[in-house]
Coordinates of N, CA and C in Angstrom, one line a residue:
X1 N -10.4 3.6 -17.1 CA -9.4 3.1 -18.0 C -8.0 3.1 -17.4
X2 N -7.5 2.1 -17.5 CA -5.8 1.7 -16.6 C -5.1 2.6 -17.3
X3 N -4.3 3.4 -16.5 CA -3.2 4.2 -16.6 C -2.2 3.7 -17.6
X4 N -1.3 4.6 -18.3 CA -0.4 3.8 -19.0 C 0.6 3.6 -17.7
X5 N 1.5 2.3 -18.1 CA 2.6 1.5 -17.1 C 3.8 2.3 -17.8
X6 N 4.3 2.8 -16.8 CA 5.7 4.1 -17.0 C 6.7 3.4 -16.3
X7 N 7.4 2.9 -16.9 CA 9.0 2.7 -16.4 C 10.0 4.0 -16.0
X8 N 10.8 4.3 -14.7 CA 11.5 5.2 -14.1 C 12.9 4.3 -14.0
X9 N 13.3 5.4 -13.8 CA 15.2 5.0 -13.6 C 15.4 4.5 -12.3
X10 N 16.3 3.5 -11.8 CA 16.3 3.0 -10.8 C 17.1 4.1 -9.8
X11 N 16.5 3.8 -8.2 CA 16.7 4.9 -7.5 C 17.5 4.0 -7.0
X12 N 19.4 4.9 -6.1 CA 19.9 4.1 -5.0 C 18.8 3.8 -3.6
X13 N 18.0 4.8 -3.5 CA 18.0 4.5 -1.3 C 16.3 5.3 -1.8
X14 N 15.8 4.4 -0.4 CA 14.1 5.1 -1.0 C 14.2 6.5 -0.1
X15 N 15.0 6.9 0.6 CA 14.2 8.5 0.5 C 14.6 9.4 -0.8
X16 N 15.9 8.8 -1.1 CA 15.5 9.6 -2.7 C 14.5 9.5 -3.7
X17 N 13.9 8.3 -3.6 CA 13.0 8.3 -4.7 C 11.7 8.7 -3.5
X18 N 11.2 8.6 -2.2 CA 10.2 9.2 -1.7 C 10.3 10.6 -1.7
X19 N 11.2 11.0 -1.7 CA 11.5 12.8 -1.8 C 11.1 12.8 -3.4
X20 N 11.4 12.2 -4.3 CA 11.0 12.7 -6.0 C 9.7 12.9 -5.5
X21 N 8.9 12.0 -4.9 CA 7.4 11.6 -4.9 C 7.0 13.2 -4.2
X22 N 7.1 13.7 -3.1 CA 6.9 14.6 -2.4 C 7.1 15.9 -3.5
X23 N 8.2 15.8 -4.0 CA 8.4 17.1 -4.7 C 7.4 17.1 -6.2
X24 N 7.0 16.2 -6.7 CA 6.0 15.8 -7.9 C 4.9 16.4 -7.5
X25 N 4.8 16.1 -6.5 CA 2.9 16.7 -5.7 C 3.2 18.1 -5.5
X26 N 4.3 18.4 -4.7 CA 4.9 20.1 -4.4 C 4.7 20.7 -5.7
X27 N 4.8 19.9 -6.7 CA 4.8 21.0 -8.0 C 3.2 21.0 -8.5
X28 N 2.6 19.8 -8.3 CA 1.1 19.6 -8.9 C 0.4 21.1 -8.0
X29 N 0.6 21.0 -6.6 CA -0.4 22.1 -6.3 C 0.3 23.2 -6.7
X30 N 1.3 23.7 -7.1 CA 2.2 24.9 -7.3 C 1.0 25.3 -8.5
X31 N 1.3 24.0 -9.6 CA 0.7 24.7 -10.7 C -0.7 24.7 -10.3
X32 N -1.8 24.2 -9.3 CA -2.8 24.7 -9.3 C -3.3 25.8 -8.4
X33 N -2.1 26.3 -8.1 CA -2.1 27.6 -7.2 C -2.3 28.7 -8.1
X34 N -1.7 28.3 -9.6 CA -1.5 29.4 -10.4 C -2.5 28.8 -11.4
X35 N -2.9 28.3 -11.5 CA -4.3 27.7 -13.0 C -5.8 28.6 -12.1
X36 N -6.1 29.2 -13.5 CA -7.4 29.5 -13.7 C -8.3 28.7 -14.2
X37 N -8.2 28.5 -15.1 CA -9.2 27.8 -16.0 C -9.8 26.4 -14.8
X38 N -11.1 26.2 -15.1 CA -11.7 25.2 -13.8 C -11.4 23.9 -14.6
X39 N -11.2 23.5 -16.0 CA -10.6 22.2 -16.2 C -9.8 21.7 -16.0
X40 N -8.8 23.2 -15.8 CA -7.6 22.7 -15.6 C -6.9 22.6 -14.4
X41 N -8.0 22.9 -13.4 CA -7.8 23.0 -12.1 C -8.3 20.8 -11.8
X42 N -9.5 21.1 -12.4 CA -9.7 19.5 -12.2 C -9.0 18.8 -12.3
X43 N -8.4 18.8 -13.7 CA -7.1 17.8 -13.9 C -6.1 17.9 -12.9
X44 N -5.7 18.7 -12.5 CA -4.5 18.9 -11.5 C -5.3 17.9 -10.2
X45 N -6.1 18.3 -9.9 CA -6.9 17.6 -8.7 C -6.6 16.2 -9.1
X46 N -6.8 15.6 -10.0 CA -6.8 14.0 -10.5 C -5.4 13.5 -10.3
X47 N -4.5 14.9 -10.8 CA -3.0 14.4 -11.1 C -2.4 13.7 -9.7
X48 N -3.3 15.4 -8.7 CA -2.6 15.0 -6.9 C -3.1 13.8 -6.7
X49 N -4.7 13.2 -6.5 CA -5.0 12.4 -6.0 C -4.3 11.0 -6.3
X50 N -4.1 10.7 -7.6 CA -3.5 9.8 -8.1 C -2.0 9.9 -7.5
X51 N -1.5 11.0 -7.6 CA 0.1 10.8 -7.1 C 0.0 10.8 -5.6
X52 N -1.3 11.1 -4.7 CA -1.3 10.8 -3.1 C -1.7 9.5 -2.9
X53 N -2.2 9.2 -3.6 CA -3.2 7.4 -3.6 C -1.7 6.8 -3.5
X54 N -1.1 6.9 -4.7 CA -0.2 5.8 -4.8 C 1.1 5.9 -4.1
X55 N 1.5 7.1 -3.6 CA 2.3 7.1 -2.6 C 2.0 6.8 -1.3
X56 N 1.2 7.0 -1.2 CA 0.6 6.8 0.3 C 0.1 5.0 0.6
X57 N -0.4 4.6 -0.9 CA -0.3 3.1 -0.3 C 0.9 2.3 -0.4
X58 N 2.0 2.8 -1.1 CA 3.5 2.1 -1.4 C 3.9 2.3 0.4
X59 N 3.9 3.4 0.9 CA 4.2 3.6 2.3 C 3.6 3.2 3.0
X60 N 2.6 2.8 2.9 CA 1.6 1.7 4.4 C 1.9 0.7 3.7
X61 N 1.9 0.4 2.9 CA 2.4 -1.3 2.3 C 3.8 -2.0 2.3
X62 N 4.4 -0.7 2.4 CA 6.0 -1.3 1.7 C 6.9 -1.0 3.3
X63 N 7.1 0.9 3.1 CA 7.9 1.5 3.8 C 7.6 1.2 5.1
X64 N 6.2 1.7 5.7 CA 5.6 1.9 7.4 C 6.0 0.5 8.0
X65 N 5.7 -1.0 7.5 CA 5.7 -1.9 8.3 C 7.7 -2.2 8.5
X66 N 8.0 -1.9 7.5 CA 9.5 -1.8 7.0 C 10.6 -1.2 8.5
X67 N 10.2 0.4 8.4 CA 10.3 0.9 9.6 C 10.0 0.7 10.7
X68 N 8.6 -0.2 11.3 CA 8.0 -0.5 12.7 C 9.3 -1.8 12.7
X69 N 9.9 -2.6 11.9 CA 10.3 -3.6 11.9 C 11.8 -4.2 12.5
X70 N 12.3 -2.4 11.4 CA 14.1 -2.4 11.6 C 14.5 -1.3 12.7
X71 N 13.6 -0.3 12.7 CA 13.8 0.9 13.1 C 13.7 1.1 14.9
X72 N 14.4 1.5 16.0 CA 13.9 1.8 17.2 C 12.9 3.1 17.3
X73 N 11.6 2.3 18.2 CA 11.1 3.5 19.4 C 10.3 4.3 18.1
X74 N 10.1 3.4 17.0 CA 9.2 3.8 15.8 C 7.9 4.0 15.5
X75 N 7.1 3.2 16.4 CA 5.7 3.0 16.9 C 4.8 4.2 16.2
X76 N 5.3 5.3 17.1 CA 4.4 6.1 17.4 C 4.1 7.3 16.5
X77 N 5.9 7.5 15.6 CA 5.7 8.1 14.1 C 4.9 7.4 12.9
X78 N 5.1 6.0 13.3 CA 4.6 5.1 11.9 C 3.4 5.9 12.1
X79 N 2.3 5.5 13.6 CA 1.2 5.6 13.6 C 0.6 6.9 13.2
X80 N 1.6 8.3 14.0 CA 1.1 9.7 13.3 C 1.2 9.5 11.5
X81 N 2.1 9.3 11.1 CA 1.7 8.9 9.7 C 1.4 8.6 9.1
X82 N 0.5 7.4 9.7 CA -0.8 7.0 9.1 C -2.1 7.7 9.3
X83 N -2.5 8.4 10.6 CA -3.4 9.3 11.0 C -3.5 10.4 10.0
X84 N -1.9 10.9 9.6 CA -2.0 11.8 8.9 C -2.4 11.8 7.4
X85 N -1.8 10.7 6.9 CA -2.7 9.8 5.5 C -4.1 9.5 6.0
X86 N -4.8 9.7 6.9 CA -6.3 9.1 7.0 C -6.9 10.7 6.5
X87 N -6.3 11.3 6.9 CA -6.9 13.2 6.4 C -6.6 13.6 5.5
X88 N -5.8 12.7 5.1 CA -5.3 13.3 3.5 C -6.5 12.8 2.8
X89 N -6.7 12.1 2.6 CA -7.5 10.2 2.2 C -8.9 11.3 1.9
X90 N -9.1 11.6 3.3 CA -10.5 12.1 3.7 C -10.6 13.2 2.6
X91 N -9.9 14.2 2.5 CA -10.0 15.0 1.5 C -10.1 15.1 0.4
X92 N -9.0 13.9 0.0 CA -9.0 13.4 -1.1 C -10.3 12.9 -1.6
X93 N -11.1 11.9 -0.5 CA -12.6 11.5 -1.0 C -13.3 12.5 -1.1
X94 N -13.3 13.9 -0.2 CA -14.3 14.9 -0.8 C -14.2 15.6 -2.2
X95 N -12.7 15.5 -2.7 CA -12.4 16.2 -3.5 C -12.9 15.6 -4.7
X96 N -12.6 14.4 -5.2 CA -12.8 12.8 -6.1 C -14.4 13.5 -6.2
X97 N -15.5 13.8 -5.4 CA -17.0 14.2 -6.0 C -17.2 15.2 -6.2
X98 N -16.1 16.3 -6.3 CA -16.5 17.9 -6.7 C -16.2 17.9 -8.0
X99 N -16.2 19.6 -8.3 CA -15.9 20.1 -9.7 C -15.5 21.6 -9.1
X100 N -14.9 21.8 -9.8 CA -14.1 23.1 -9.5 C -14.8 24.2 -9.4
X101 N -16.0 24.5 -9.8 CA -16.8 25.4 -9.7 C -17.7 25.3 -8.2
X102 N -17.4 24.5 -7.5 CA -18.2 24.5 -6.4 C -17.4 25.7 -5.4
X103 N -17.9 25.9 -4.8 CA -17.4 27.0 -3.6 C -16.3 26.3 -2.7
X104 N -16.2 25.3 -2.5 CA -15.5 25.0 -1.3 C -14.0 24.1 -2.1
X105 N -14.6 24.0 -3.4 CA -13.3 23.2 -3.9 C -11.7 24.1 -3.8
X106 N -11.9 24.8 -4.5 CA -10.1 25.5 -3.6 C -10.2 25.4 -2.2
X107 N -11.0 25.8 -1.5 CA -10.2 25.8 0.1 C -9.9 24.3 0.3
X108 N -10.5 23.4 -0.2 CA -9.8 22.3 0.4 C -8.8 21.4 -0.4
X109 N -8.6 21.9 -1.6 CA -7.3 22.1 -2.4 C -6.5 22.7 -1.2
X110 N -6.3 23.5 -0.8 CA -5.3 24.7 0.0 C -5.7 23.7 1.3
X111 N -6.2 23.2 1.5 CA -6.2 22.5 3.0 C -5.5 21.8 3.2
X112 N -5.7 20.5 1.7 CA -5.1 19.5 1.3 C -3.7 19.8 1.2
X113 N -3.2 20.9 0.8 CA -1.9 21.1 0.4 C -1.1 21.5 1.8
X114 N -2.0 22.2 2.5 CA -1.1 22.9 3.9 C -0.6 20.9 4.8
X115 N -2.1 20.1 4.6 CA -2.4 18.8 5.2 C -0.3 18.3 4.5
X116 N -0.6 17.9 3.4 CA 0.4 17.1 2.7 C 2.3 18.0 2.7
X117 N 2.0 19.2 2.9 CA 3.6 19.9 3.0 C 3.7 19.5 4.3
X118 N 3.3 19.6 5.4 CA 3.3 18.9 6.8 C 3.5 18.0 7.3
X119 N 2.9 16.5 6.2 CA 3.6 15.2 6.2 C 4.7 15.3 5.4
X120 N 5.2 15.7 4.3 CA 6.4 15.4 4.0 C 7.6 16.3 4.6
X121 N 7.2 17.5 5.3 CA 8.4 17.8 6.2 C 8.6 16.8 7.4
X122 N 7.9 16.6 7.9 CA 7.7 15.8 9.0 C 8.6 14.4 9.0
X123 N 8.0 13.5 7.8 CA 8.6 12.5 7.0 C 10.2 12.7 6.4
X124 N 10.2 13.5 5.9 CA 11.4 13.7 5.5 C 12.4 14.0 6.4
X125 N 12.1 14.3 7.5 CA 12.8 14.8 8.7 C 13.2 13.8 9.7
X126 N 11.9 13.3 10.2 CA 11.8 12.0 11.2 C 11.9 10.7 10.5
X127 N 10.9 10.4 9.4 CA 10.5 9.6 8.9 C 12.2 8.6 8.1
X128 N 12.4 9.8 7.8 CA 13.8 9.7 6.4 C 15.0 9.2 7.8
X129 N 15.2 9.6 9.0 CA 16.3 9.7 9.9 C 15.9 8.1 10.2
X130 N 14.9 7.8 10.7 CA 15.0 6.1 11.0 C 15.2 5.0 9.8
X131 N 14.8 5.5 8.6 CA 15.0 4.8 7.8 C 16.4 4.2 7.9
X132 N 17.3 5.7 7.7 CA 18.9 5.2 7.6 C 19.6 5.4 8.7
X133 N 18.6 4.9 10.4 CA 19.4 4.8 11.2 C 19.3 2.9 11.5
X134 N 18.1 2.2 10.4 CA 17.2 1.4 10.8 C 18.5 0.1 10.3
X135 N 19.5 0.3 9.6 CA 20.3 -0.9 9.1 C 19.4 -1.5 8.1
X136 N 18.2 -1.3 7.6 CA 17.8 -1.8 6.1 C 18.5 -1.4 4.8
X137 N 18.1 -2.3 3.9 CA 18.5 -2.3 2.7 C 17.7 -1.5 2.3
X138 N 18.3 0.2 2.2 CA 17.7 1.0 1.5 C 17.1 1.0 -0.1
X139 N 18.4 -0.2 -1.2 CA 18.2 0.5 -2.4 C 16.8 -0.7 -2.4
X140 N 17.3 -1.6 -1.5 CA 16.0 -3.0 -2.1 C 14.8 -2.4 -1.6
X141 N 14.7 -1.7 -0.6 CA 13.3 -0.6 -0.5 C 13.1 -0.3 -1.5
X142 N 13.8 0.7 -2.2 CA 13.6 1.6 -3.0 C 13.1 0.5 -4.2
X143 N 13.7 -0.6 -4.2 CA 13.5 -1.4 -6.0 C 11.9 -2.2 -6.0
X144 N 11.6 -2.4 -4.1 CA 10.3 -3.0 -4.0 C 9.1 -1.5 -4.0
X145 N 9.7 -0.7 -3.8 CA 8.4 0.5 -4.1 C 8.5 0.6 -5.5
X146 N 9.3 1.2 -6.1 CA 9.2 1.4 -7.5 C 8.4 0.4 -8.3
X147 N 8.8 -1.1 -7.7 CA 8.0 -2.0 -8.8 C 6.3 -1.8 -8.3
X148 N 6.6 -1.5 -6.7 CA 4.9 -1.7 -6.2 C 4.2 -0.3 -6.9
X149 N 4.6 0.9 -7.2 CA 4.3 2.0 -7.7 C 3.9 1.9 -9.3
X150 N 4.5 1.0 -9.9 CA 4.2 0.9 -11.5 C 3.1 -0.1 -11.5
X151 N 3.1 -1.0 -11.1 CA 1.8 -1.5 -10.9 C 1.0 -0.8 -10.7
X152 N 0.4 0.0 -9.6 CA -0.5 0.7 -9.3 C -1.0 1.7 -10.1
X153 N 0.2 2.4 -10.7 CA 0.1 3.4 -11.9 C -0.6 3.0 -13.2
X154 N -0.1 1.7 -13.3 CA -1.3 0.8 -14.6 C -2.7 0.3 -14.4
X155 N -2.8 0.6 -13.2 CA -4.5 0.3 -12.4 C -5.2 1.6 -12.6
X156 N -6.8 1.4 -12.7 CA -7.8 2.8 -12.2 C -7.2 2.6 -10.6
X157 N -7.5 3.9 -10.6 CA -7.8 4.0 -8.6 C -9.0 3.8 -8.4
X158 N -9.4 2.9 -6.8 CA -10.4 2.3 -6.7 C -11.8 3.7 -5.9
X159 N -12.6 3.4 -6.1 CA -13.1 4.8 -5.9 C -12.8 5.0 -4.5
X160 N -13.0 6.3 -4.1 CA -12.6 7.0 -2.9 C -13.3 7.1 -1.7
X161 N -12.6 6.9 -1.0 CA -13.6 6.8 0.3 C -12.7 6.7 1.5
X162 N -12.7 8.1 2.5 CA -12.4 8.1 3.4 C -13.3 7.6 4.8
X163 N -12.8 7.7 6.0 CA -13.9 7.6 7.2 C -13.3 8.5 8.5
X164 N -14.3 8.8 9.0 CA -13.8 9.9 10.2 C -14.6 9.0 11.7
X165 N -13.6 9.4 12.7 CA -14.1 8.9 13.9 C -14.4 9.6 14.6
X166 N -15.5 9.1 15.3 CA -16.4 10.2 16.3 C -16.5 9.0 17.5
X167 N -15.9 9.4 18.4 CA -15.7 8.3 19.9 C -16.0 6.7 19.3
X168 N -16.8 5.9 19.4 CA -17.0 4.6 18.9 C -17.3 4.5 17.6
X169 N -17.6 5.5 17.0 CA -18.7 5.7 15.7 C -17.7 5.8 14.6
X170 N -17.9 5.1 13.1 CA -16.7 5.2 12.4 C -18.1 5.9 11.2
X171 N -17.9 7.1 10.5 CA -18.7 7.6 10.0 C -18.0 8.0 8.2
X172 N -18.7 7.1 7.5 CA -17.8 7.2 6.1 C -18.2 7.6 5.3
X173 N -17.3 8.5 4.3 CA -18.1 9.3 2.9 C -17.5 8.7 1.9
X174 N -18.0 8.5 0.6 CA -17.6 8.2 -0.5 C -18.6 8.7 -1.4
X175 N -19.3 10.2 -1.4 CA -20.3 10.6 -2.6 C -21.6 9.9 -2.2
X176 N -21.9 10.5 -0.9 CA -23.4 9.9 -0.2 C -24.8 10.6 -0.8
X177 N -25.5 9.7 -0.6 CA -26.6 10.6 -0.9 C -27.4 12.0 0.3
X178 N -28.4 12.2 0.0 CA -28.8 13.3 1.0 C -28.7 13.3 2.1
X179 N -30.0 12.1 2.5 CA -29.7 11.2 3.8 C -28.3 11.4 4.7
X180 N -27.4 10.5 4.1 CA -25.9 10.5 4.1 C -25.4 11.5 4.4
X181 N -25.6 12.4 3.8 CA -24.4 13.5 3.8 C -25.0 14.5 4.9
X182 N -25.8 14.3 5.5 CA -26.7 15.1 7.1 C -25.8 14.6 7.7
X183 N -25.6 13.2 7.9 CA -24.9 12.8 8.6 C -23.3 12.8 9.2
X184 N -22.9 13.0 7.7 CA -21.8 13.0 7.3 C -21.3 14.6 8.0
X185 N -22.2 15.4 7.3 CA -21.9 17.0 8.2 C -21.7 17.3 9.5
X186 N -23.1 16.3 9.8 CA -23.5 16.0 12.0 C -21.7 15.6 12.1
X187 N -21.3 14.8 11.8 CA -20.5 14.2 12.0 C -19.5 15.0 12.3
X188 N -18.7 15.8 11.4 CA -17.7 16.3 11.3 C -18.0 17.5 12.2
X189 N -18.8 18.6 12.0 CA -19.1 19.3 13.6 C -19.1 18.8 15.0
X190 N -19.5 17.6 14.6 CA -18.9 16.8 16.1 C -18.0 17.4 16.2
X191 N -17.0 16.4 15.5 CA -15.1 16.7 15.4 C -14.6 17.8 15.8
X192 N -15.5 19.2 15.1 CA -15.0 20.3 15.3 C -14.9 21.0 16.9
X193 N -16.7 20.4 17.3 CA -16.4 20.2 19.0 C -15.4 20.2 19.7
X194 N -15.2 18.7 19.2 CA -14.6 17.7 20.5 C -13.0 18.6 20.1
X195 N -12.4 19.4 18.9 CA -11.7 19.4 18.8 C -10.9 21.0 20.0
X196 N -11.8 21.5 19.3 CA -11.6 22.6 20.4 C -11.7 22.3 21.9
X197 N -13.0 21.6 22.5 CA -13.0 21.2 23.8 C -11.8 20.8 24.0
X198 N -11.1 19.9 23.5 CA -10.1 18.9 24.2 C -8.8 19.8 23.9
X199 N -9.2 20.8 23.1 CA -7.6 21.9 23.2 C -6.7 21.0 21.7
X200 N -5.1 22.3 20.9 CA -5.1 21.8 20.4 C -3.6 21.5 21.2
X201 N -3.4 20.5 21.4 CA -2.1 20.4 21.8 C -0.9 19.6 20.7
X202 N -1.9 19.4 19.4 CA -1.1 18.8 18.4 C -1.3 19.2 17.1
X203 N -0.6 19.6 16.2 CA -0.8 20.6 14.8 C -0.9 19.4 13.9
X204 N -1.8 18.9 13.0 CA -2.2 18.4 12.4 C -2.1 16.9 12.3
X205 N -1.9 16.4 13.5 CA -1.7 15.1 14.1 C -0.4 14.8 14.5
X206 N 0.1 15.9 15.2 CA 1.8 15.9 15.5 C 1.8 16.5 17.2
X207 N 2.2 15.7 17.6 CA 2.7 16.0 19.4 C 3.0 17.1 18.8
X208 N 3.9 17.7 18.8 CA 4.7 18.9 19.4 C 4.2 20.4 19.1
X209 N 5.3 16.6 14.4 CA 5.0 15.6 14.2 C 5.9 16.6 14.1
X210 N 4.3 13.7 3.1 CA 4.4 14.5 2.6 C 4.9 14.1 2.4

């Protein structure tokens, strides 16, 4: 069922209205850090996914090409923050087929959440500095996300489905069946492999990087 379509007050410059966005989610897991009740943990789960969906595609849609475009020597942050939206994504699709009563649903609530404070410091830091070193029309950003945001907000979200990469192999979940989900596990132990072997020389897809 389509979301109701919510009109917001117009923002000057998009990192203020991308910072509202960041801090809306900072409070969704707050309150699910503190909710007992397992319905009301679900709902919160719906609230984040929906407020990560739609932030995250206004920013690969709108902001990221925006930045590769105006911005110098941009390349290589656009691309960690899209890597880092691919893990959010991923979670997000594990999360979309649980219920709160499963065992593993909080920890990856708390995974998700350590995942997403990490892109928005990062973003807000890096991400926010090229924007307004970039000479763009900050507020007409801001006026083309907001419109692309209320749209999306009046849409279902389309169902979920991340994908993870294993050397050539692109290995995808979206609520697999048995079969599937062998694979899906094979898969991700891979990852966990290759990730230790190769050392971690980068904290959550950050050289040194919500």
């Amino acid at each position: 069922m389509p979301r109701s379509k919510a009109k917001t007050a117009i923002v000057s410059d998009i990192t203020q209205l991308l910072h509202e966005d960041h801090q809306k989610v900072r409070e969704l897991f707050f309150q699910f850090d503190k909710a007992e009740d397992e319905a009301e943990k679900e709902e919160l789960v719906k609230q984040i996914i929906t407020e990560l969906y739609v932030h995250a595609k206004v920013e690969e849609d709108i902001v990221y090409p925006n930045v590769e475009e105006e911005a110098e020597n941009a390349q290589d942050l656009v691309d960690e923050a899209e890597n880092e939206h691919r893990m959010v994504k991923y979670l997000m699709a594990e999360l979309s087929q649980m219920t709160a009563d499963e065992d593993q649903f909080d920890a990856k609530v708390t995974v998700l959440c350590e995942l997403v404070t990490h892109h928005i410091r990062e973003e807000e830091k890096e991400m926010f500095k090229k924007l307004r070193e970039s000479g763009a029309d900050l507020e007409e950003l801001a006026q083309q996300v907001q419109e692309a945001k209320e749209e999306l907000m009046a849409e279902p979200i389309p169902p979920m489905q991340a994908s993870l990469s294993i050397g050539e192999e692109e290995i995808e979940y979206a609520g697999e069946d048995e079969e599937e989900e062998e694979v899906h596990t094979s898969a991700k132990s891979s990852a966990k492999g290759q990730s230790k072997s190769n050392g971690r020389g980068r904290s959550n897809g950050r050289r040194k990087s919500a």
